[in-house]
Each structure stands twice: as C-alpha cells, then as structure tokens.
Tab-separated table of C-alpha atoms and ligand atoms in Angstrom:
chain	number	residue	atom	x	y	z
A	29	MET	CA	-0.264	0.029	-0.100
A	30	THR	CA	1.265	3.176	-1.154
A	31	GLY	CA	-0.938	5.307	0.757
A	32	SER	CA	-0.655	7.965	4.171
A	33	LEU	CA	-2.179	8.395	7.101
A	34	ALA	CA	-1.369	11.306	9.317
A	35	ILE	CA	-3.351	12.063	12.247
A	36	VAL	CA	-3.051	15.896	13.114
A	37	GLY	CA	-3.274	18.247	15.780
A	38	LEU	CA	-3.818	21.845	14.901
A	39	GLY	CA	-3.687	23.408	18.125
A	40	PRO	CA	-6.366	24.996	20.159
A	41	GLY	CA	-6.773	28.132	17.801
A	42	GLU	CA	-4.649	30.389	15.730
A	43	ALA	CA	-2.230	29.184	13.141
A	44	ARG	CA	0.380	30.302	14.889
A	45	TYR	CA	0.188	27.491	17.523
A	46	LEU	CA	1.019	24.857	15.212
A	47	THR	CA	4.015	22.893	15.473
A	48	PRO	CA	6.308	23.305	11.805
A	49	ALA	CA	5.673	18.902	12.199
A	50	ALA	CA	2.100	19.107	11.712
A	51	GLN	CA	2.349	21.931	9.045
A	52	ALA	CA	4.893	20.152	7.238
A	53	ALA	CA	1.851	16.493	7.490
A	54	LEU	CA	-0.736	19.483	6.216
A	55	ASP	CA	1.692	20.106	3.466
A	56	ALA	CA	2.037	17.314	2.421
A	57	ALA	CA	-1.590	15.493	2.608
A	58	SER	CA	-3.537	15.102	-1.072
A	59	ASP	CA	-6.721	14.740	1.482
A	60	LEU	CA	-7.639	16.465	4.358
A	61	VAL	CA	-10.480	15.221	6.192
A	62	GLY	CA	-11.769	15.979	9.530
A	63	TYR	CA	-15.237	18.568	10.918
A	64	GLY	CA	-15.919	21.317	9.016
A	65	PRO	CA	-14.602	24.018	11.585
A	66	TYR	CA	-11.553	22.904	11.640
A	67	LEU	CA	-11.029	22.173	8.106
A	68	ASP	CA	-11.843	25.766	7.661
A	69	ARG	CA	-8.854	26.693	9.569
A	70	ILE	CA	-6.307	25.891	7.159
A	71	PRO	CA	-5.968	27.318	4.335
A	72	ALA	CA	-6.348	25.140	0.964
A	73	ARG	CA	-3.970	24.332	-1.294
A	74	ALA	CA	-3.811	23.811	-4.938
A	75	GLY	CA	-4.690	20.323	-5.404
A	76	GLN	CA	-5.489	19.341	-2.152
A	77	THR	CA	-9.108	17.587	-1.723
A	78	LYS	CA	-10.887	18.985	1.980
A	79	HIS	CA	-14.152	16.281	3.714
A	80	ALA	CA	-15.424	18.103	5.851
A	81	SER	CA	-17.960	16.148	8.258
A	82	ASP	CA	-19.982	16.333	10.769
A	83	ASN	CA	-18.230	16.296	14.368
A	84	ARG	CA	-20.434	13.514	15.950
A	85	VAL	CA	-19.368	10.522	13.563
A	86	GLU	CA	-15.950	10.589	14.312
A	87	ILE	CA	-15.471	6.167	12.915
A	88	ASP	CA	-17.432	6.901	10.111
A	89	ARG	CA	-15.105	9.630	9.403
A	90	ALA	CA	-11.682	7.876	10.251
A	91	ARG	CA	-13.360	4.826	8.551
A	92	HIS	CA	-13.063	7.696	5.419
A	93	ALA	CA	-9.433	8.180	5.829
A	94	LEU	CA	-8.477	4.910	5.885
A	95	GLU	CA	-10.353	4.073	2.988
A	96	LEU	CA	-8.316	6.746	1.036
A	97	ALA	CA	-5.742	6.121	3.293
A	98	ALA	CA	-5.840	2.313	1.469
A	99	ALA	CA	-7.093	3.580	-2.428
A	100	GLY	CA	-3.386	5.113	-2.165
A	101	LYS	CA	-3.600	9.090	-0.601
A	102	SER	CA	-1.372	11.069	0.984
A	103	VAL	CA	-4.724	11.914	3.486
A	104	ALA	CA	-4.208	13.591	7.464
A	105	VAL	CA	-6.995	13.640	9.514
A	106	VAL	CA	-7.289	16.658	11.477
A	107	SER	CA	-8.282	17.381	15.540
A	108	GLY	CA	-8.629	20.457	17.597
A	109	GLY	CA	-5.792	20.468	20.203
A	110	ASP	CA	-3.967	17.612	20.365
A	111	PRO	CA	-5.452	14.059	18.045
A	112	GLY	CA	-5.234	12.061	20.719
A	113	VAL	CA	-6.691	13.901	23.989
A	114	PHE	CA	-10.336	13.100	23.303
A	115	ALA	CA	-9.984	13.015	19.914
A	116	MET	CA	-9.539	11.825	16.195
A	117	ALA	CA	-6.038	9.429	16.870
A	118	ALA	CA	-8.235	7.494	19.268
A	119	ALA	CA	-11.312	6.633	16.632
A	120	VAL	CA	-8.915	6.235	13.758
A	121	PHE	CA	-7.177	2.840	15.685
A	122	GLU	CA	-10.293	1.717	16.903
A	123	ALA	CA	-11.749	1.731	12.956
A	124	LEU	CA	-8.007	0.289	11.875
A	125	GLU	CA	-8.921	-2.504	14.437
A	126	ALA	CA	-12.214	-3.565	13.931
A	127	GLY	CA	-11.110	-2.848	9.901
A	128	GLU	CA	-10.137	-5.011	6.866
A	129	PRO	CA	-6.746	-6.513	7.899
A	130	GLY	CA	-4.815	-4.908	4.814
A	131	TRP	CA	-5.299	-1.249	6.432
A	132	ARG	CA	-2.864	-1.791	8.565
A	133	LYS	CA	-0.249	-1.829	6.247
A	134	LEU	CA	-0.735	1.703	5.834
A	135	ALA	CA	2.314	4.194	6.831
A	136	ILE	CA	-0.293	6.134	10.342
A	137	THR	CA	1.666	9.266	11.836
A	138	VAL	CA	0.496	10.652	14.767
A	139	GLU	CA	1.221	14.840	14.803
A	140	PRO	CA	0.451	16.383	18.021
A	141	GLY	CA	-1.098	19.376	18.695
A	142	ILE	CA	-0.784	21.502	21.984
A	143	THR	CA	-4.423	20.491	23.432
A	144	ALA	CA	-6.770	23.431	25.214
A	145	MET	CA	-5.519	21.674	29.077
A	146	LEU	CA	-2.016	23.374	28.395
A	147	ALA	CA	-2.829	26.090	25.991
A	148	ALA	CA	-5.250	27.277	28.933
A	149	ALA	CA	-2.403	26.670	31.454
A	150	ALA	CA	-0.101	28.826	30.244
A	151	ALA	CA	-2.523	31.669	30.278
A	152	ALA	CA	-3.448	31.267	33.693
A	153	GLY	CA	0.105	31.032	34.730
A	154	ALA	CA	1.231	27.136	36.218
A	155	PRO	CA	-1.460	25.980	37.484
A	156	LEU	CA	-0.001	22.294	36.278
A	157	GLY	CA	2.609	22.473	38.491
A	158	GLY	CA	1.719	19.477	40.702
A	159	ASP	CA	-0.209	16.565	39.610
A	160	PHE	CA	-2.939	16.345	37.964
A	161	CYS	CA	-5.808	14.486	35.415
A	162	ALA	CA	-8.205	15.055	32.526
A	163	ILE	CA	-11.693	14.462	32.490
A	164	SER	CA	-14.504	14.551	29.518
A	165	LEU	CA	-17.558	15.387	31.124
A	166	SER	CA	-19.309	13.811	27.658
A	167	ASP	CA	-21.138	11.475	28.745
A	168	ASN	CA	-21.955	10.556	24.908
A	169	LEU	CA	-19.136	7.519	24.852
A	170	LYS	CA	-19.294	6.897	28.759
A	171	PRO	CA	-22.022	6.580	31.444
A	172	TRP	CA	-22.183	9.467	33.698
A	173	GLU	CA	-21.335	6.483	36.937
A	174	VAL	CA	-18.112	6.026	35.782
A	175	VAL	CA	-17.903	9.899	35.338
A	176	THR	CA	-18.950	10.630	39.082
A	177	ALA	CA	-17.127	7.430	40.136
A	178	ARG	CA	-13.797	9.257	38.354
A	179	LEU	CA	-14.542	12.812	39.284
A	180	GLU	CA	-14.290	11.556	43.116
A	181	ALA	CA	-11.493	9.853	43.395
A	182	VAL	CA	-9.025	12.525	41.431
A	183	LEU	CA	-10.512	15.081	43.764
A	184	ARG	CA	-10.445	13.125	47.009
A	185	ALA	CA	-6.665	12.163	45.754
A	186	ASP	CA	-6.430	15.799	45.225
A	187	PHE	CA	-4.891	16.495	41.524
A	188	VAL	CA	-5.674	19.492	39.599
A	189	VAL	CA	-8.448	18.466	37.129
A	190	SER	CA	-8.943	19.785	34.469
A	191	LEU	CA	-13.165	19.076	32.576
A	192	TYR	CA	-13.592	18.734	28.330
A	193	ASN	CA	-16.546	18.734	27.151
A	194	PRO	CA	-18.212	20.710	30.416
A	195	ILE	CA	-20.932	21.080	28.408
A	196	SER	CA	-23.347	21.605	25.721
A	197	LYS	CA	-27.187	22.366	24.731
A	198	ALA	CA	-28.015	18.615	24.902
A	199	ARG	CA	-26.066	18.161	28.511
A	200	PRO	CA	-26.418	21.564	29.855
A	201	TRP	CA	-26.746	19.548	33.710
A	202	GLN	CA	-23.616	18.097	34.723
A	203	LEU	CA	-20.727	20.871	35.019
A	204	GLY	CA	-22.801	21.996	37.498
A	205	LYS	CA	-23.173	18.394	39.358
A	206	ALA	CA	-19.032	18.204	39.636
A	207	LEU	CA	-18.428	21.399	40.704
A	208	GLU	CA	-21.347	20.802	43.533
A	209	LEU	CA	-19.415	17.540	43.547
A	210	ALA	CA	-16.097	19.316	43.895
A	211	LEU	CA	-17.515	21.747	46.597
A	212	SER	CA	-18.619	18.540	48.870
A	213	ILE	CA	-14.986	17.665	48.847
A	214	ARG	CA	-12.095	20.898	48.433
A	215	ALA	CA	-12.825	24.374	49.932
A	216	PRO	CA	-15.153	26.712	48.139
A	217	GLU	CA	-11.856	29.371	47.900
A	218	THR	CA	-10.150	26.684	45.328
A	219	PRO	CA	-9.292	28.776	42.329
A	220	VAL	CA	-10.901	27.075	38.854
A	221	ILE	CA	-10.493	28.203	36.039
A	222	PHE	CA	-12.821	28.773	33.016
A	223	ALA	CA	-10.605	29.308	30.036
A	224	ARG	CA	-12.460	30.130	27.297
A	225	ALA	CA	-11.381	29.615	22.667
A	226	ILE	CA	-8.095	29.902	24.164
A	227	GLY	CA	-5.521	31.073	21.287
A	228	ARG	CA	-8.494	32.459	19.098
A	229	ALA	CA	-9.501	36.267	18.627
A	230	ASP	CA	-12.250	36.051	21.415
A	231	GLU	CA	-9.796	33.869	23.509
A	232	ALA	CA	-11.713	35.388	27.683
A	233	LEU	CA	-9.612	33.957	30.638
A	234	ARG	CA	-11.857	33.796	33.760
A	235	ILE	CA	-10.712	33.452	37.437
A	236	LEU	CA	-13.116	32.239	40.136
A	237	SER	CA	-12.877	30.523	43.321
A	238	LEU	CA	-14.828	26.824	43.565
A	239	ALA	CA	-18.215	28.334	44.961
A	240	GLU	CA	-18.221	30.869	42.612
A	241	ALA	CA	-17.714	28.494	39.653
A	242	LEU	CA	-21.075	26.543	40.805
A	243	GLU	CA	-23.143	29.520	40.292
A	244	ALA	CA	-21.584	30.775	37.054
A	245	ALA	CA	-22.003	26.804	35.785
A	246	GLY	CA	-23.967	28.125	33.206
A	247	THR	CA	-21.197	30.054	31.660
A	248	ALA	CA	-19.640	27.791	30.736
A	249	ASP	CA	-19.662	26.258	26.285
A	250	MET	CA	-18.285	23.998	24.320
A	251	ALA	CA	-15.298	25.960	24.026
A	252	THR	CA	-14.508	26.406	27.739
A	253	LEU	CA	-11.797	23.905	29.537
A	254	VAL	CA	-12.951	24.655	33.374
A	255	MET	CA	-9.660	23.771	35.685
A	256	ILE	CA	-10.488	22.600	39.179
A	257	GLY	CA	-7.353	23.957	41.207
A	258	ALA	CA	-6.373	21.580	44.284
A	259	SER	CA	-5.149	22.285	47.534
A	260	GLY	CA	-1.978	23.641	47.299
A	261	THR	CA	-3.675	26.171	44.208
A	262	ARG	CA	-3.360	29.833	44.350
A	263	LEU	CA	-3.141	32.904	43.155
A	264	ILE	CA	-1.201	35.836	43.392
A	265	ALA	CA	-2.409	39.129	43.180
A	266	ARG	CA	-0.407	41.549	40.748
A	267	GLN	CA	-1.695	45.381	41.026
A	268	GLY	CA	-3.080	46.900	37.166
A	269	ARG	CA	-2.704	43.100	35.974
A	270	ALA	CA	-4.889	39.745	36.183
A	271	PRO	CA	-4.074	37.641	39.263
A	272	LEU	CA	-1.230	34.565	38.917
A	273	VAL	CA	-2.624	30.789	38.365
A	274	TYR	CA	-0.349	28.365	40.552
A	275	THR	CA	-0.110	25.480	41.845
A	276	PRO	CA	3.751	24.854	43.410
A	277	ARG	CA	5.736	21.897	42.983
A	278	SER	CA	6.639	21.194	46.154
A	279	VAL	CA	3.414	19.270	48.268
A	280	THR	CA	4.121	20.023	52.614
A	281	LYS	CA	0.643	18.088	53.543
A	282	SER	CA	-1.328	14.576	53.364
A	283	PRO	CA	-3.717	15.292	50.487
A	284	CYS	CA	-5.647	12.695	51.839
A	285	ALA	CA	-5.670	14.452	54.754
A	286	THR	CA	-6.613	17.826	53.591
A	287	SER	CA	-9.513	15.242	51.820
A	288	GLN	CA	-10.908	13.222	54.278
A	289	GLY	CA	-11.433	16.727	56.714
A	290	ARG	CA	-13.550	17.942	54.718
A	291	THR	CA	-16.074	15.087	54.447
B	20	SAH	N1	-8.078	17.665	20.778
B	20	SAH	C1	-9.084	18.288	22.080
B	20	SAH	C2	-10.333	18.247	23.317
B	20	SAH	C3	-11.263	17.409	22.014
B	20	SAH	S1	-12.460	17.519	23.348
B	20	SAH	C4	-7.936	19.442	22.860
B	20	SAH	O1	-6.510	18.425	23.097
B	20	SAH	O2	-7.782	20.191	23.429
B	20	SAH	C5	-13.570	19.047	22.931
B	20	SAH	C6	-13.020	19.809	24.227
B	20	SAH	O3	-11.494	20.637	24.153
B	20	SAH	C7	-13.727	21.107	24.605
B	20	SAH	O4	-14.942	20.646	24.822
B	20	SAH	C8	-13.007	22.495	25.200
B	20	SAH	O5	-13.279	21.500	26.477
B	20	SAH	C9	-12.051	22.181	25.214
B	20	SAH	N2	-11.518	22.885	24.307
B	20	SAH	C10	-10.933	23.251	22.739
B	20	SAH	N3	-10.534	23.592	21.817
B	20	SAH	C11	-10.215	25.237	23.823
B	20	SAH	C12	-9.922	25.858	23.431
B	20	SAH	N4	-9.266	26.644	22.435
B	20	SAH	N5	-9.807	26.651	24.690
B	20	SAH	C13	-10.255	26.135	25.443
B	20	SAH	N6	-10.827	24.699	25.209
B	20	SAH	C14	-10.943	24.017	24.445
C-alpha cells in the first residue's frame, strides 16, 4: 500500500500554535479529513481535497480516512488541540482495529498539538505545577456514573482536574453536578479557571473561586475548558494585572488528610 495517514493536531486556535511538524504533515497531504470548522482553519492549497464532516460521526470519518489512504492517497485527519486527547487518533485506531486487515500495512503517524489544557494553563500561569489529570464530562461515550466515580477519586486524591467537554446544549447540567461534587470535597475558595476559546481572537479567561464557579456553571460553553485547582493551588495578586494562578511543585501536607478533613 502506498497511501499514508497522518493524524494531525491543529492546536487550540490560531496558526501560530500549530507545530512546524503538523504544518509539514498538512502540506504533504493530498486529502484533508475532519470536522468542518477545523478544516476551515487550514488555508486551502491547490490540488488538495477537503472532506468535511459532522462532529458526531468520528468513527465514520476515521473509516473514510483509512479507505482514502488504502486507495493510495496521502491523507491528513485533523483534530483541534492534540489529536490523541479526546479526539481523532483513538477513533482512527478503533476503526483500524475493527477494519480491513490490509489497513494495518498503511504508514500511520500522529502529529501532536497543544491541547486545550496546556494552552489554558499557560494563559492562567502555572496551575499544572503539581500532579494533574483530565476528564471529559461528555457522557456520549461513557456512562455518567463512570464520570462521577473518576471525578470523585481524583478530587479526593488532590489532583488539579481539567474538565474537557464541560457542557453543551444537549448536556446542560453535567458541569453544575461536577462542581457540586468538587465543592463537597474541596474548599470553596479553591481557584477554578474558566478558559474559553484560548488561542483564538475571542479568547476569554476567568479566574473564580469554586463557590463562584458553581454559580457561573451556566456561562461555560463547548469552547470552554474548566480547571479546578488542588489544595495547594493559589493566586498571586498583582496591581493592574490579572492574578497568576499557580500550583507549587512541592506538597507538604498529605492530600488524603486534606480531602478527608472536609468530608
Ligand atoms: N483534542 C482537543 C480536545 C477535544 S474535546 C484538545 O486536545 O484540546 C473538546 C473540548 O476541548 C471542548 O469542549 C473544550 O473543553 C476543550 N477545548 C478545545 N479547544 C479549546 C480552546 N481553544 N480553549 C478552551 N478549551 C478548548
């Protein structure tokens, strides 16, 4: 098989956040496959064909990309942020695992991108200085009980928690429930970051307390990443500038004692 498949991360927004390796993979492609708005971010090049699709049919899109590559095309499948974080790389591998045995002969590469969590962290300061994790609040692909069980475990273990897919029109209540759970385990003054459209022209960063974040849950949207601080996460206030949020790298007290103390 002469075709190839590159699974490419576009970063959080503007082209300056695209890595040179990702740009090279896009330039080398004869066919670009992805969710329409992501494909719109890539300037069209002569001779390249764009195959835009809907956001909710990842497996079909992955299969289509593999079929094109098997037919000899140089295909790039694009994702926002990093393609391996709640995105197309896993969908392509799921299709590969279940698909034509011949597809396994294809040259397949994954080009990393700056994921929303890292872009949001950099915009706020250094909230990921200690241990952290990421959870998608979407229950399209997993039961809500799994989401809450994982969230509770990491809140009790005192990780900084990044919430991807916090809310959508079809899922309006999950973020409120997640923040209620956080408030039952962490202090109300814990810093929470609402990072919206980071790396784009309409970027907006809000730094709230956990108690305020619960009140503001309805103001988050699909383009927002929500980050809940750990017990050590704090603010550095500055005159005339937004505070910096950071988590020290050292932990001096037992996080388990902290969380058990509050329940
Ligand atoms: N692969 C993507 C994540 C896909 S899940 C990545 O690595 O970033 C989609 C979720 O990512 C959104 O609901 C939102 O929570 C987050 N997200 C994506 N782009 C973002 C951005 N520019 N700013 C803030 N959050 C973003």
